[in-house]
mmCIF file of C-alpha atoms in Angstrom:
data_model
loop_
_atom_site.group_PDB
_atom_site.id
_atom_site.type_symbol
_atom_site.label_atom_id
_atom_site.label_comp_id
_atom_site.label_asym_id
_atom_site.label_seq_id
_atom_site.Cartn_x
_atom_site.Cartn_y
_atom_site.Cartn_z
ATOM 1 C CA MET A 1 -39.712 -0.777 -23.432
ATOM 2 C CA VAL A 2 -40.181 2.978 -23.777
ATOM 3 C CA GLN A 3 -39.585 3.353 -20.064
ATOM 4 C CA ARG A 4 -36.393 1.310 -20.236
ATOM 5 C CA ASP A 5 -35.149 3.349 -23.198
ATOM 6 C CA ALA A 6 -35.825 6.533 -21.242
ATOM 7 C CA VAL A 7 -33.782 5.223 -18.333
ATOM 8 C CA LEU A 8 -30.885 4.348 -20.646
ATOM 9 C CA ARG A 9 -31.043 7.837 -22.191
ATOM 10 C CA LEU A 10 -30.885 9.279 -18.690
ATOM 11 C CA ASP A 11 -27.831 7.128 -18.014
ATOM 12 C CA ASP A 12 -26.207 8.393 -21.221
ATOM 13 C CA GLN A 13 -26.792 11.942 -20.005
ATOM 14 C CA TRP A 14 -25.198 11.128 -16.651
ATOM 15 C CA ALA A 15 -22.224 9.549 -18.414
ATOM 16 C CA ARG A 16 -21.677 12.824 -20.325
ATOM 17 C CA VAL A 17 -21.937 14.821 -17.101
ATOM 18 C CA ARG A 18 -19.596 12.458 -15.296
ATOM 19 C CA SER A 19 -16.971 12.702 -18.048
ATOM 20 C CA GLY A 20 -17.192 16.492 -18.175
ATOM 21 C CA ALA A 21 -18.596 16.527 -21.704
ATOM 22 C CA GLU A 22 -21.789 18.145 -20.385
ATOM 23 C CA HIS A 23 -21.570 20.812 -17.687
ATOM 24 C CA THR A 24 -23.980 20.970 -14.757
ATOM 25 C CA GLU A 25 -23.968 22.733 -11.414
ATOM 26 C CA PRO A 26 -23.156 20.548 -8.366
ATOM 27 C CA GLY A 27 -26.743 20.542 -7.135
ATOM 28 C CA GLU A 28 -28.104 19.561 -10.527
ATOM 29 C CA ARG A 29 -25.440 16.901 -10.877
ATOM 30 C CA GLU A 30 -26.492 15.318 -7.577
ATOM 31 C CA ARG A 31 -30.188 15.538 -8.500
ATOM 32 C CA LEU A 32 -29.547 13.865 -11.854
ATOM 33 C CA LEU A 33 -27.655 10.990 -10.222
ATOM 34 C CA ASP A 34 -30.390 10.521 -7.621
ATOM 35 C CA GLU A 35 -33.032 10.473 -10.365
ATOM 36 C CA LEU A 36 -31.056 7.944 -12.384
ATOM 37 C CA ILE A 37 -30.511 5.616 -9.423
ATOM 38 C CA GLY A 38 -34.213 5.759 -8.572
ATOM 39 C CA ALA A 39 -35.150 5.042 -12.179
ATOM 40 C CA LEU A 40 -32.819 2.016 -12.384
ATOM 41 C CA ARG A 41 -34.003 0.323 -9.184
ATOM 42 C CA PRO A 42 -37.246 -1.236 -10.548
ATOM 43 C CA PHE A 43 -35.419 -3.188 -13.287
ATOM 44 C CA THR A 44 -34.345 -6.021 -10.995
ATOM 45 C CA ASP A 45 -34.605 -8.668 -13.738
ATOM 46 C CA ASP A 46 -32.696 -6.670 -16.363
ATOM 47 C CA PRO A 47 -28.937 -7.452 -16.301
ATOM 48 C CA GLN A 48 -27.903 -4.204 -17.981
ATOM 49 C CA CYS A 49 -29.969 -2.016 -15.674
ATOM 50 C CA THR A 50 -28.824 -4.038 -12.664
ATOM 51 C CA ALA A 51 -25.191 -3.515 -13.708
ATOM 52 C CA LEU A 52 -25.802 0.189 -14.313
ATOM 53 C CA LEU A 53 -27.422 0.533 -10.898
ATOM 54 C CA GLY A 54 -24.287 -0.891 -9.306
ATOM 55 C CA LEU A 55 -22.104 1.430 -11.381
ATOM 56 C CA ARG A 56 -24.094 4.561 -10.536
ATOM 57 C CA LEU A 57 -24.305 3.688 -6.841
ATOM 58 C CA ALA A 58 -20.520 3.381 -7.026
ATOM 59 C CA ASP A 59 -20.412 6.892 -8.521
ATOM 60 C CA ARG A 60 -22.455 8.144 -5.582
ATOM 61 C CA ALA A 61 -20.144 6.332 -3.152
ATOM 62 C CA ALA A 62 -17.077 7.924 -4.778
ATOM 63 C CA ALA A 63 -18.638 11.382 -4.450
ATOM 64 C CA ARG A 64 -19.365 10.772 -0.772
ATOM 65 C CA PHE A 65 -15.838 9.550 -0.121
ATOM 66 C CA ALA A 66 -14.367 12.585 -1.910
ATOM 67 C CA ALA A 67 -16.530 14.807 0.303
ATOM 68 C CA GLY A 68 -15.121 13.172 3.449
ATOM 69 C CA ASP A 69 -18.122 10.960 4.190
ATOM 70 C CA ARG A 70 -16.300 7.616 4.440
ATOM 71 C CA ALA A 71 -19.130 5.926 6.363
ATOM 72 C CA GLY A 72 -21.657 6.989 3.744
ATOM 73 C CA ALA A 73 -19.365 5.865 0.951
ATOM 74 C CA LEU A 74 -18.914 2.433 2.521
ATOM 75 C CA ALA A 75 -22.649 1.929 3.006
ATOM 76 C CA THR A 76 -23.339 2.965 -0.582
ATOM 77 C CA ILE A 77 -20.606 0.817 -2.147
ATOM 78 C CA GLU A 78 -21.969 -2.201 -0.232
ATOM 79 C CA GLU A 79 -25.306 -1.718 -1.977
ATOM 80 C CA ALA A 80 -23.568 -1.071 -5.292
ATOM 81 C CA LEU A 81 -21.619 -4.310 -5.123
ATOM 82 C CA ARG A 82 -24.708 -6.385 -4.377
ATOM 83 C CA SER A 83 -26.188 -5.120 -7.619
ATOM 84 C CA SER A 84 -22.921 -5.417 -9.573
ATOM 85 C CA GLU A 85 -22.352 -8.993 -8.442
ATOM 86 C CA ARG A 86 -25.788 -10.068 -9.683
ATOM 87 C CA ALA A 87 -25.010 -8.705 -13.141
ATOM 88 C CA ALA A 88 -21.330 -9.670 -13.388
ATOM 89 C CA GLY A 89 -21.921 -13.062 -14.984
ATOM 90 C CA HIS A 90 -23.910 -11.632 -17.890
ATOM 91 C CA SER A 91 -21.161 -9.656 -19.613
ATOM 92 C CA PRO A 92 -17.374 -9.119 -19.396
ATOM 93 C CA GLU A 93 -18.021 -5.384 -19.144
ATOM 94 C CA PHE A 94 -20.351 -5.890 -16.175
ATOM 95 C CA ALA A 95 -17.692 -8.101 -14.553
ATOM 96 C CA ARG A 96 -15.136 -5.317 -15.004
ATOM 97 C CA TRP A 97 -17.462 -2.868 -13.277
ATOM 98 C CA TYR A 98 -17.863 -5.298 -10.414
ATOM 99 C CA ALA A 99 -14.099 -5.825 -10.068
ATOM 100 C CA ARG A 100 -13.403 -2.086 -10.013
ATOM 101 C CA GLY A 101 -16.068 -1.612 -7.350
ATOM 102 C CA LEU A 102 -14.457 -4.293 -5.221
ATOM 103 C CA ILE A 103 -11.117 -2.514 -5.441
ATOM 104 C CA ASN A 104 -12.622 0.855 -4.497
ATOM 105 C CA HIS A 105 -14.406 -0.734 -1.550
ATOM 106 C CA GLY A 106 -11.087 -2.159 -0.400
ATOM 107 C CA VAL A 107 -9.329 1.192 -0.671
ATOM 108 C CA TRP A 108 -11.991 2.964 1.370
ATOM 109 C CA LEU A 109 -12.164 0.254 4.021
ATOM 110 C CA SER A 110 -8.390 0.259 4.532
ATOM 111 C CA TRP A 111 -7.984 4.045 4.445
ATOM 112 C CA PRO A 112 -7.043 4.437 8.172
ATOM 113 C CA LEU A 113 -4.239 1.895 7.767
ATOM 114 C CA SER A 114 -2.191 4.267 5.579
ATOM 115 C CA ASP A 115 -0.734 7.708 6.219
ATOM 116 C CA GLY A 116 -1.104 10.903 4.203
ATOM 117 C CA ALA A 117 1.375 9.620 1.621
ATOM 118 C CA ARG A 118 -0.652 6.376 1.304
ATOM 119 C CA LEU A 119 2.099 4.348 2.959
ATOM 120 C CA PRO A 120 1.281 1.739 5.618
ATOM 121 C CA ARG A 121 1.078 3.092 9.169
ATOM 122 C CA HIS A 122 1.811 -0.361 10.588
ATOM 123 C CA PRO A 123 4.145 -2.090 8.119
ATOM 124 C CA LEU A 124 4.883 -4.865 10.615
ATOM 125 C CA GLY A 125 1.268 -5.449 11.599
ATOM 126 C CA PRO A 126 0.884 -6.239 15.310
ATOM 127 C CA ALA A 127 4.662 -6.653 15.838
ATOM 128 C CA ALA A 128 6.047 -5.748 19.244
ATOM 129 C CA GLY A 129 2.532 -5.298 20.602
ATOM 130 C CA GLU A 130 1.861 -2.299 18.379
ATOM 131 C CA GLY A 131 -0.263 -2.071 15.292
ATOM 132 C CA PRO A 132 -3.734 -1.177 14.091
ATOM 133 C CA SER A 133 -6.745 -1.346 16.376
ATOM 134 C CA ALA A 134 -8.900 -4.466 16.235
ATOM 135 C CA MET A 135 -11.548 -2.579 14.255
ATOM 136 C CA GLU A 136 -9.017 -1.188 11.775
ATOM 137 C CA ARG A 137 -7.429 -4.591 11.314
ATOM 138 C CA ALA A 138 -10.817 -6.242 10.727
ATOM 139 C CA ALA A 139 -11.610 -3.614 8.080
ATOM 140 C CA GLY A 140 -8.182 -4.136 6.522
ATOM 141 C CA GLU A 141 -8.685 -7.897 6.376
ATOM 142 C CA ARG A 142 -12.036 -7.455 4.664
ATOM 143 C CA ALA A 143 -10.395 -5.000 2.236
ATOM 144 C CA ARG A 144 -7.746 -7.615 1.454
ATOM 145 C CA ASP A 145 -10.415 -10.282 0.830
ATOM 146 C CA LEU A 146 -12.452 -7.989 -1.414
ATOM 147 C CA THR A 147 -9.354 -7.107 -3.418
ATOM 148 C CA ARG A 148 -8.413 -10.774 -3.725
ATOM 149 C CA THR A 149 -11.904 -11.377 -5.143
ATOM 150 C CA ALA A 150 -11.281 -8.586 -7.656
ATOM 151 C CA VAL A 151 -8.082 -10.351 -8.756
ATOM 152 C CA GLU A 152 -10.083 -13.546 -9.245
ATOM 153 C CA VAL A 153 -12.755 -11.738 -11.270
ATOM 154 C CA TRP A 154 -10.171 -10.162 -13.580
ATOM 155 C CA ALA A 155 -8.293 -13.480 -13.894
ATOM 156 C CA GLY A 156 -11.538 -15.191 -14.970
ATOM 157 C CA LEU A 157 -11.921 -12.885 -17.977
ATOM 158 C CA ASP A 158 -10.399 -13.455 -21.423
ATOM 159 C CA GLN A 159 -6.693 -12.714 -20.998
ATOM 160 C CA ARG A 160 -6.263 -12.247 -24.737
ATOM 161 C CA ASP A 161 -7.926 -8.867 -24.229
ATOM 162 C CA PRO A 162 -5.332 -6.281 -23.101
ATOM 163 C CA VAL A 163 -8.026 -4.455 -21.128
ATOM 164 C CA ASN A 164 -8.465 -7.531 -18.958
ATOM 165 C CA ARG A 165 -4.717 -8.096 -18.619
ATOM 166 C CA ARG A 166 -4.267 -4.497 -17.536
ATOM 167 C CA GLY A 167 -7.119 -4.784 -15.067
ATOM 168 C CA LEU A 168 -5.597 -7.935 -13.585
ATOM 169 C CA ALA A 169 -2.196 -6.278 -13.241
ATOM 170 C CA GLN A 170 -3.734 -3.268 -11.514
ATOM 171 C CA ALA A 171 -5.728 -5.499 -9.173
ATOM 172 C CA LYS A 172 -2.505 -7.263 -8.166
ATOM 173 C CA VAL A 173 -0.980 -3.879 -7.302
ATOM 174 C CA PHE A 174 -3.931 -3.088 -5.043
ATOM 175 C CA LEU A 175 -3.753 -6.510 -3.410
ATOM 176 C CA GLY A 176 -0.089 -5.898 -2.633
ATOM 177 C CA ASP A 177 -1.015 -2.568 -1.057
ATOM 178 C CA ARG A 178 -3.708 -4.144 1.123
ATOM 179 C CA LEU A 179 -1.310 -6.874 2.285
ATOM 180 C CA ALA A 180 1.391 -4.316 3.114
ATOM 181 C CA GLU A 181 -1.073 -2.399 5.294
ATOM 182 C CA LEU A 182 -1.669 -5.548 7.342
ATOM 183 C CA GLY A 183 2.040 -6.234 7.797
ATOM 184 C CA PHE A 184 2.338 -9.110 5.300
ATOM 185 C CA ALA A 185 5.462 -7.660 3.701
ATOM 186 C CA GLU A 186 6.667 -10.810 1.935
ATOM 187 C CA GLU A 187 3.290 -11.482 0.308
ATOM 188 C CA ALA A 188 2.980 -7.801 -0.604
ATOM 189 C CA VAL A 189 6.322 -7.923 -2.420
ATOM 190 C CA ALA A 190 5.374 -11.130 -4.225
ATOM 191 C CA TRP A 191 2.155 -9.594 -5.587
ATOM 192 C CA ALA A 192 3.906 -6.371 -6.568
ATOM 193 C CA VAL A 193 6.558 -8.323 -8.491
ATOM 194 C CA ALA A 194 3.825 -10.301 -10.263
ATOM 195 C CA ALA A 195 2.035 -7.058 -11.173
ATOM 196 C CA GLU A 196 5.258 -5.504 -12.440
ATOM 197 C CA SER A 197 5.868 -8.511 -14.683
ATOM 198 C CA ASP A 198 2.317 -8.240 -16.036
ATOM 199 C CA PHE A 199 2.701 -4.550 -16.858
ATOM 200 C CA ARG A 200 6.040 -5.138 -18.593
ATOM 201 C CA GLN A 201 4.465 -7.889 -20.696
ATOM 202 C CA LEU A 202 1.677 -5.487 -21.620
ATOM 203 C CA LEU A 203 4.160 -2.858 -22.722
ATOM 204 C CA LEU A 204 6.055 -5.397 -24.828
ATOM 205 C CA GLY A 205 2.980 -6.844 -26.506
ATOM 206 C CA ASP A 206 0.799 -3.782 -27.019
ATOM 207 C CA PRO A 207 2.184 -0.842 -29.062
ATOM 208 C CA ALA A 208 -0.621 1.382 -27.763
ATOM 209 C CA ALA A 209 0.312 0.568 -24.158
ATOM 210 C CA GLN A 210 3.870 1.731 -24.840
ATOM 211 C CA GLU A 211 2.475 5.230 -25.260
ATOM 212 C CA SER A 212 0.299 4.934 -22.157
ATOM 213 C CA ALA A 213 1.255 7.157 -19.246
ATOM 214 C CA GLU A 214 -0.978 4.951 -17.080
ATOM 215 C CA ALA A 215 1.274 1.908 -17.517
ATOM 216 C CA GLU A 216 4.429 3.901 -16.831
ATOM 217 C CA GLU A 217 2.856 5.446 -13.733
ATOM 218 C CA ALA A 218 1.894 1.985 -12.521
ATOM 219 C CA LEU A 219 5.455 0.739 -12.984
ATOM 220 C CA ASP A 220 6.822 3.770 -11.145
ATOM 221 C CA HIS A 221 4.400 3.121 -8.280
ATOM 222 C CA ILE A 222 5.323 -0.546 -8.103
ATOM 223 C CA GLY A 223 9.038 0.218 -8.154
ATOM 224 C CA ARG A 224 8.674 2.671 -5.318
ATOM 225 C CA GLN A 225 6.550 0.261 -3.281
ATOM 226 C CA LEU A 226 9.030 -2.575 -3.751
ATOM 227 C CA GLU A 227 11.908 -0.430 -2.525
ATOM 228 C CA LEU A 228 9.940 0.628 0.541
ATOM 229 C CA ARG A 229 8.703 -2.863 1.375
ATOM 230 C CA LEU A 230 12.184 -4.360 1.389
ATOM 231 C CA ARG A 231 12.844 -2.347 4.554
ATOM 232 C CA PHE A 232 10.419 -4.529 6.478
ATOM 233 C CA LEU A 233 11.444 -7.972 5.241
ATOM 234 C CA THR A 234 13.375 -10.375 7.426
ATOM 235 C CA PHE A 235 16.419 -12.020 5.907
ATOM 236 C CA GLY A 236 14.430 -15.249 5.778
ATOM 237 C CA SER A 237 11.780 -13.524 3.657
ATOM 238 C CA LEU A 238 14.436 -12.088 1.340
ATOM 239 C CA VAL A 239 15.899 -15.554 0.850
ATOM 240 C CA SER A 240 12.425 -17.012 0.246
ATOM 241 C CA LEU A 241 11.598 -14.414 -2.401
ATOM 242 C CA ARG A 242 14.963 -14.893 -4.095
ATOM 243 C CA THR A 243 14.458 -18.659 -4.176
ATOM 244 C CA GLN A 244 11.024 -18.211 -5.779
ATOM 245 C CA GLY A 245 12.385 -15.816 -8.400
ATOM 246 C CA LEU A 246 10.411 -12.940 -6.875
ATOM 247 C CA LEU A 247 13.328 -10.644 -6.070
ATOM 248 C CA PRO A 248 14.142 -8.595 -9.203
ATOM 249 C CA GLU A 249 17.842 -8.251 -10.020
ATOM 250 C CA ARG A 250 17.708 -4.460 -9.748
ATOM 251 C CA LEU A 251 16.617 -4.796 -6.105
ATOM 252 C CA LEU A 252 19.441 -7.121 -5.089
ATOM 253 C CA PRO A 253 21.716 -4.299 -3.835
ATOM 254 C CA ARG A 254 18.897 -3.026 -1.626
ATOM 255 C CA ALA A 255 18.184 -6.560 -0.416
ATOM 256 C CA VAL A 256 21.840 -7.015 0.473
ATOM 257 C CA VAL A 257 21.788 -3.733 2.409
ATOM 258 C CA ALA A 258 18.556 -4.780 4.161
ATOM 259 C CA ALA A 259 20.189 -7.984 5.320
ATOM 260 C CA ARG A 260 23.322 -6.188 6.507
ATOM 261 C CA ILE A 261 21.266 -3.637 8.464
ATOM 262 C CA GLN A 262 19.711 -6.580 10.317
ATOM 263 C CA GLY A 263 23.181 -7.800 11.257
ATOM 264 C CA VAL A 264 23.499 -10.695 8.793
ATOM 265 C CA ALA A 265 27.162 -11.454 8.041
ATOM 266 C CA GLU A 266 28.435 -11.039 4.490
ATOM 267 C CA PRO A 267 29.067 -14.782 3.879
ATOM 268 C CA ALA A 268 25.521 -15.630 4.982
ATOM 269 C CA ILE A 269 24.099 -12.904 2.726
ATOM 270 C CA ALA A 270 26.020 -14.306 -0.236
ATOM 271 C CA THR A 271 24.855 -17.855 0.449
ATOM 272 C CA GLY A 272 21.221 -16.936 1.104
ATOM 273 C CA LEU A 273 20.814 -14.677 -1.930
ATOM 274 C CA GLY A 274 22.871 -16.781 -4.331
ATOM 275 C CA LEU A 275 25.652 -14.208 -4.805
ATOM 276 C CA ASP A 276 29.408 -14.446 -4.556
ATOM 277 C CA ALA A 277 31.336 -12.716 -1.787
ATOM 278 C CA GLU A 278 32.757 -10.023 -4.074
ATOM 279 C CA GLN A 279 29.303 -9.087 -5.354
ATOM 280 C CA VAL A 280 28.025 -8.673 -1.804
ATOM 281 C CA ARG A 281 31.038 -6.592 -0.751
ATOM 282 C CA THR A 282 30.705 -4.322 -3.790
ATOM 283 C CA MET A 283 26.971 -3.812 -3.259
ATOM 284 C CA LEU A 284 27.544 -2.862 0.370
ATOM 285 C CA GLU A 285 30.310 -0.434 -0.538
ATOM 286 C CA VAL A 286 28.372 1.395 -3.250
ATOM 287 C CA THR A 287 24.824 1.289 -1.822
ATOM 288 C CA PRO A 288 24.280 3.690 1.094
ATOM 289 C CA TRP A 289 21.392 3.629 3.515
ATOM 290 C CA LEU A 290 19.961 6.485 5.543
ATOM 291 C CA ALA A 291 20.005 5.977 9.302
ATOM 292 C CA VAL A 292 17.343 8.030 11.100
ATOM 293 C CA TRP A 293 17.395 8.151 14.898
ATOM 294 C CA ARG A 294 15.586 9.683 17.812
ATOM 295 C CA PHE A 295 16.548 9.789 21.479
ATOM 296 C CA GLU A 296 13.718 10.350 23.959
ATOM 297 C CA VAL A 297 13.636 10.978 27.701
ATOM 298 C CA ARG A 298 10.530 10.175 29.747
ATOM 299 C CA GLY A 299 9.242 13.079 31.812
ATOM 300 C CA PRO A 300 7.473 13.042 35.207
ATOM 301 C CA ASP A 301 4.142 12.872 33.367
ATOM 302 C CA GLY A 302 5.173 9.582 31.765
ATOM 303 C CA LEU A 303 5.393 11.046 28.261
ATOM 304 C CA TRP A 304 8.432 10.600 26.059
ATOM 305 C CA ASN A 305 10.117 13.883 25.104
ATOM 306 C CA VAL A 306 12.213 13.985 21.937
ATOM 307 C CA LEU A 307 15.676 15.492 22.302
ATOM 308 C CA GLU A 308 17.055 17.993 19.830
ATOM 309 C CA HIS A 309 19.883 17.623 17.308
ATOM 310 C CA PRO A 310 22.233 15.729 17.273
ATOM 311 C CA TRP A 311 20.087 13.210 19.148
ATOM 312 C CA HIS A 312 17.299 13.539 16.589
ATOM 313 C CA SER A 313 18.938 13.408 13.184
ATOM 314 C CA THR A 314 20.044 11.355 10.159
ATOM 315 C CA THR A 315 23.204 10.266 8.402
ATOM 316 C CA GLU A 316 24.084 8.249 5.330
ATOM 317 C CA VAL A 317 26.139 5.119 6.020
ATOM 318 C CA ARG A 318 27.608 2.195 4.081
ATOM 319 C CA ASN A 319 28.202 -1.405 5.102
ATOM 320 C CA ARG A 320 27.127 -0.922 8.717
ATOM 321 C CA THR A 321 24.423 -2.647 10.707
ATOM 322 C CA ALA A 322 21.742 -0.783 12.612
ATOM 323 C CA LYS A 323 23.399 -2.030 15.801
ATOM 324 C CA ASP A 324 26.756 -0.566 14.663
ATOM 325 C CA VAL A 325 25.246 2.872 14.086
ATOM 326 C CA ALA A 326 23.219 2.782 17.291
ATOM 327 C CA GLY A 327 26.256 1.658 19.322
ATOM 328 C CA GLU A 328 28.238 4.704 18.246
ATOM 329 C CA LEU A 329 25.305 6.983 19.029
ATOM 330 C CA LEU A 330 24.823 5.388 22.449
ATOM 331 C CA ARG A 331 28.478 5.877 23.388
ATOM 332 C CA GLY A 332 28.239 9.524 22.426
ATOM 333 C CA PHE A 333 24.965 10.070 24.278
ATOM 334 C CA VAL A 334 26.056 8.425 27.541
ATOM 335 C CA GLY A 335 29.102 10.679 27.654
ATOM 336 C CA SER A 336 27.249 13.876 26.749
ATOM 337 C CA ALA A 337 25.755 16.647 28.854
ATOM 338 C CA ASP A 338 22.321 15.685 27.503
ATOM 339 C CA HIS A 339 22.327 12.332 29.270
ATOM 340 C CA PRO A 340 19.555 12.525 31.925
ATOM 341 C CA GLY A 341 21.350 10.436 34.554
ATOM 342 C CA ASP A 342 20.911 6.945 35.927
ATOM 343 C CA ALA A 343 17.596 7.732 37.633
ATOM 344 C CA ALA A 344 15.851 8.618 34.380
ATOM 345 C CA HIS A 345 14.233 6.534 31.659
ATOM 346 C CA TRP A 346 15.430 7.133 28.127
ATOM 347 C CA ARG A 347 15.387 5.304 24.827
ATOM 348 C CA ILE A 348 16.775 5.286 21.319
ATOM 349 C CA LEU A 349 14.871 4.386 18.150
ATOM 350 C CA LEU A 350 16.699 3.991 14.848
ATOM 351 C CA TRP A 351 15.026 3.508 11.462
ATOM 352 C CA TRP A 352 16.109 2.885 7.914
ATOM 353 C CA GLN A 353 15.178 5.773 5.599
ATOM 354 C CA GLU A 354 12.477 7.538 7.657
ATOM 355 C CA GLU A 355 10.890 7.742 11.082
ATOM 356 C CA GLY A 356 7.742 5.763 11.627
ATOM 357 C CA ASP A 357 6.040 3.300 13.916
ATOM 358 C CA PRO A 358 8.423 2.311 16.776
ATOM 359 C CA ALA A 359 7.723 -1.315 15.862
ATOM 360 C CA GLY A 360 9.372 -0.642 12.512
ATOM 361 C CA ALA A 361 12.620 0.636 14.022
ATOM 362 C CA ARG A 362 15.656 -1.352 12.967
ATOM 363 C CA TYR A 363 17.099 -0.833 16.474
ATOM 364 C CA ARG A 364 15.407 0.195 19.695
ATOM 365 C CA LEU A 365 16.611 0.214 23.275
ATOM 366 C CA THR A 366 15.024 1.452 26.508
ATOM 367 C CA VAL A 367 17.149 2.252 29.557
ATOM 368 C CA GLY A 368 16.068 3.092 33.127
ATOM 369 C CA PRO A 369 16.303 2.084 36.777
ATOM 370 C CA ASP A 370 13.511 -0.490 36.435
ATOM 371 C CA ALA A 371 14.126 -1.128 32.722
ATOM 372 C CA PRO A 372 17.509 -2.744 32.312
ATOM 373 C CA LEU A 373 19.062 -2.807 28.880
ATOM 374 C CA ALA A 374 16.400 -4.285 26.658
ATOM 375 C CA THR A 375 17.165 -6.668 23.840
ATOM 376 C CA PRO A 376 17.759 -4.549 20.747
ATOM 377 C CA SER A 377 15.593 -5.251 17.706
#
């Protein structure tokens, strides 16, 4: 018992160091964590020590990831989760530690699927033959499954406790992120809407949460993600979400614009989204979208070379489809001095809001002697 008490005192010391309450040099900090992990390992039949071992291995994994050692972090979090899972059933707190570890594991596994701004690199998945590599996709799918397990763990805890409700809401946010990275835009939106509803319920029911910057930051993140994800939804997905009550009213103008960009006629938009014709017309007139385009000419080396302004630029438009905007650009380009001639290969890519993966372009067309006019997206 003395030995166990000594280990728990060592863990208390590490907790103070970790929180910043007790200062140590980096080398000493690492030595202390190594000593603690080694001291916890023998207590395989002790639920608390088993849970603490998982937690402290997760601390080590986080330090490795922060230092750029993703492979080391992934190996360490695997070991941490094995320990955390064994202890999770013994205490709600241990289950929370396990759920948070699952989420971190998912984030680190899926890291290559997002860009520097933590937005999906391949928002349409393998669409148009482009997307993540097989290895990246496999890692992303495992990340999704781990995060789904975290949602289930949080959901299995007492939802009368606001800590558990907040954890569940946050886990839903992460699950939406993992789905978006794999190109499951409709599911990603559905989970984000569910998370947003959970956070709003927390703010309404918990006076302390109303003062929490964490909840407001989460809502800001969700709002931003929902706006971005609507760019990659088909009209059928928009209609499906609306029918299920998963398309918030504030996003309806953006949904209407998304449908119009795809070329859906105003009457069909009104019918599909349950709006009247005047509402649709007003939303289209007052809600602009940013068209971003890039013309490229293929050189003798086979590489695509981006042309300069005005063939690589942006403009704000209202109530126009991507095909409308691209058609005007194409007419201007064909008649310009920058047109490379009939013997050359050239193409146009046009996005909504920002450049990205060609598969995510709202309009794309390749022209050349052996590439007749392709079917626009």
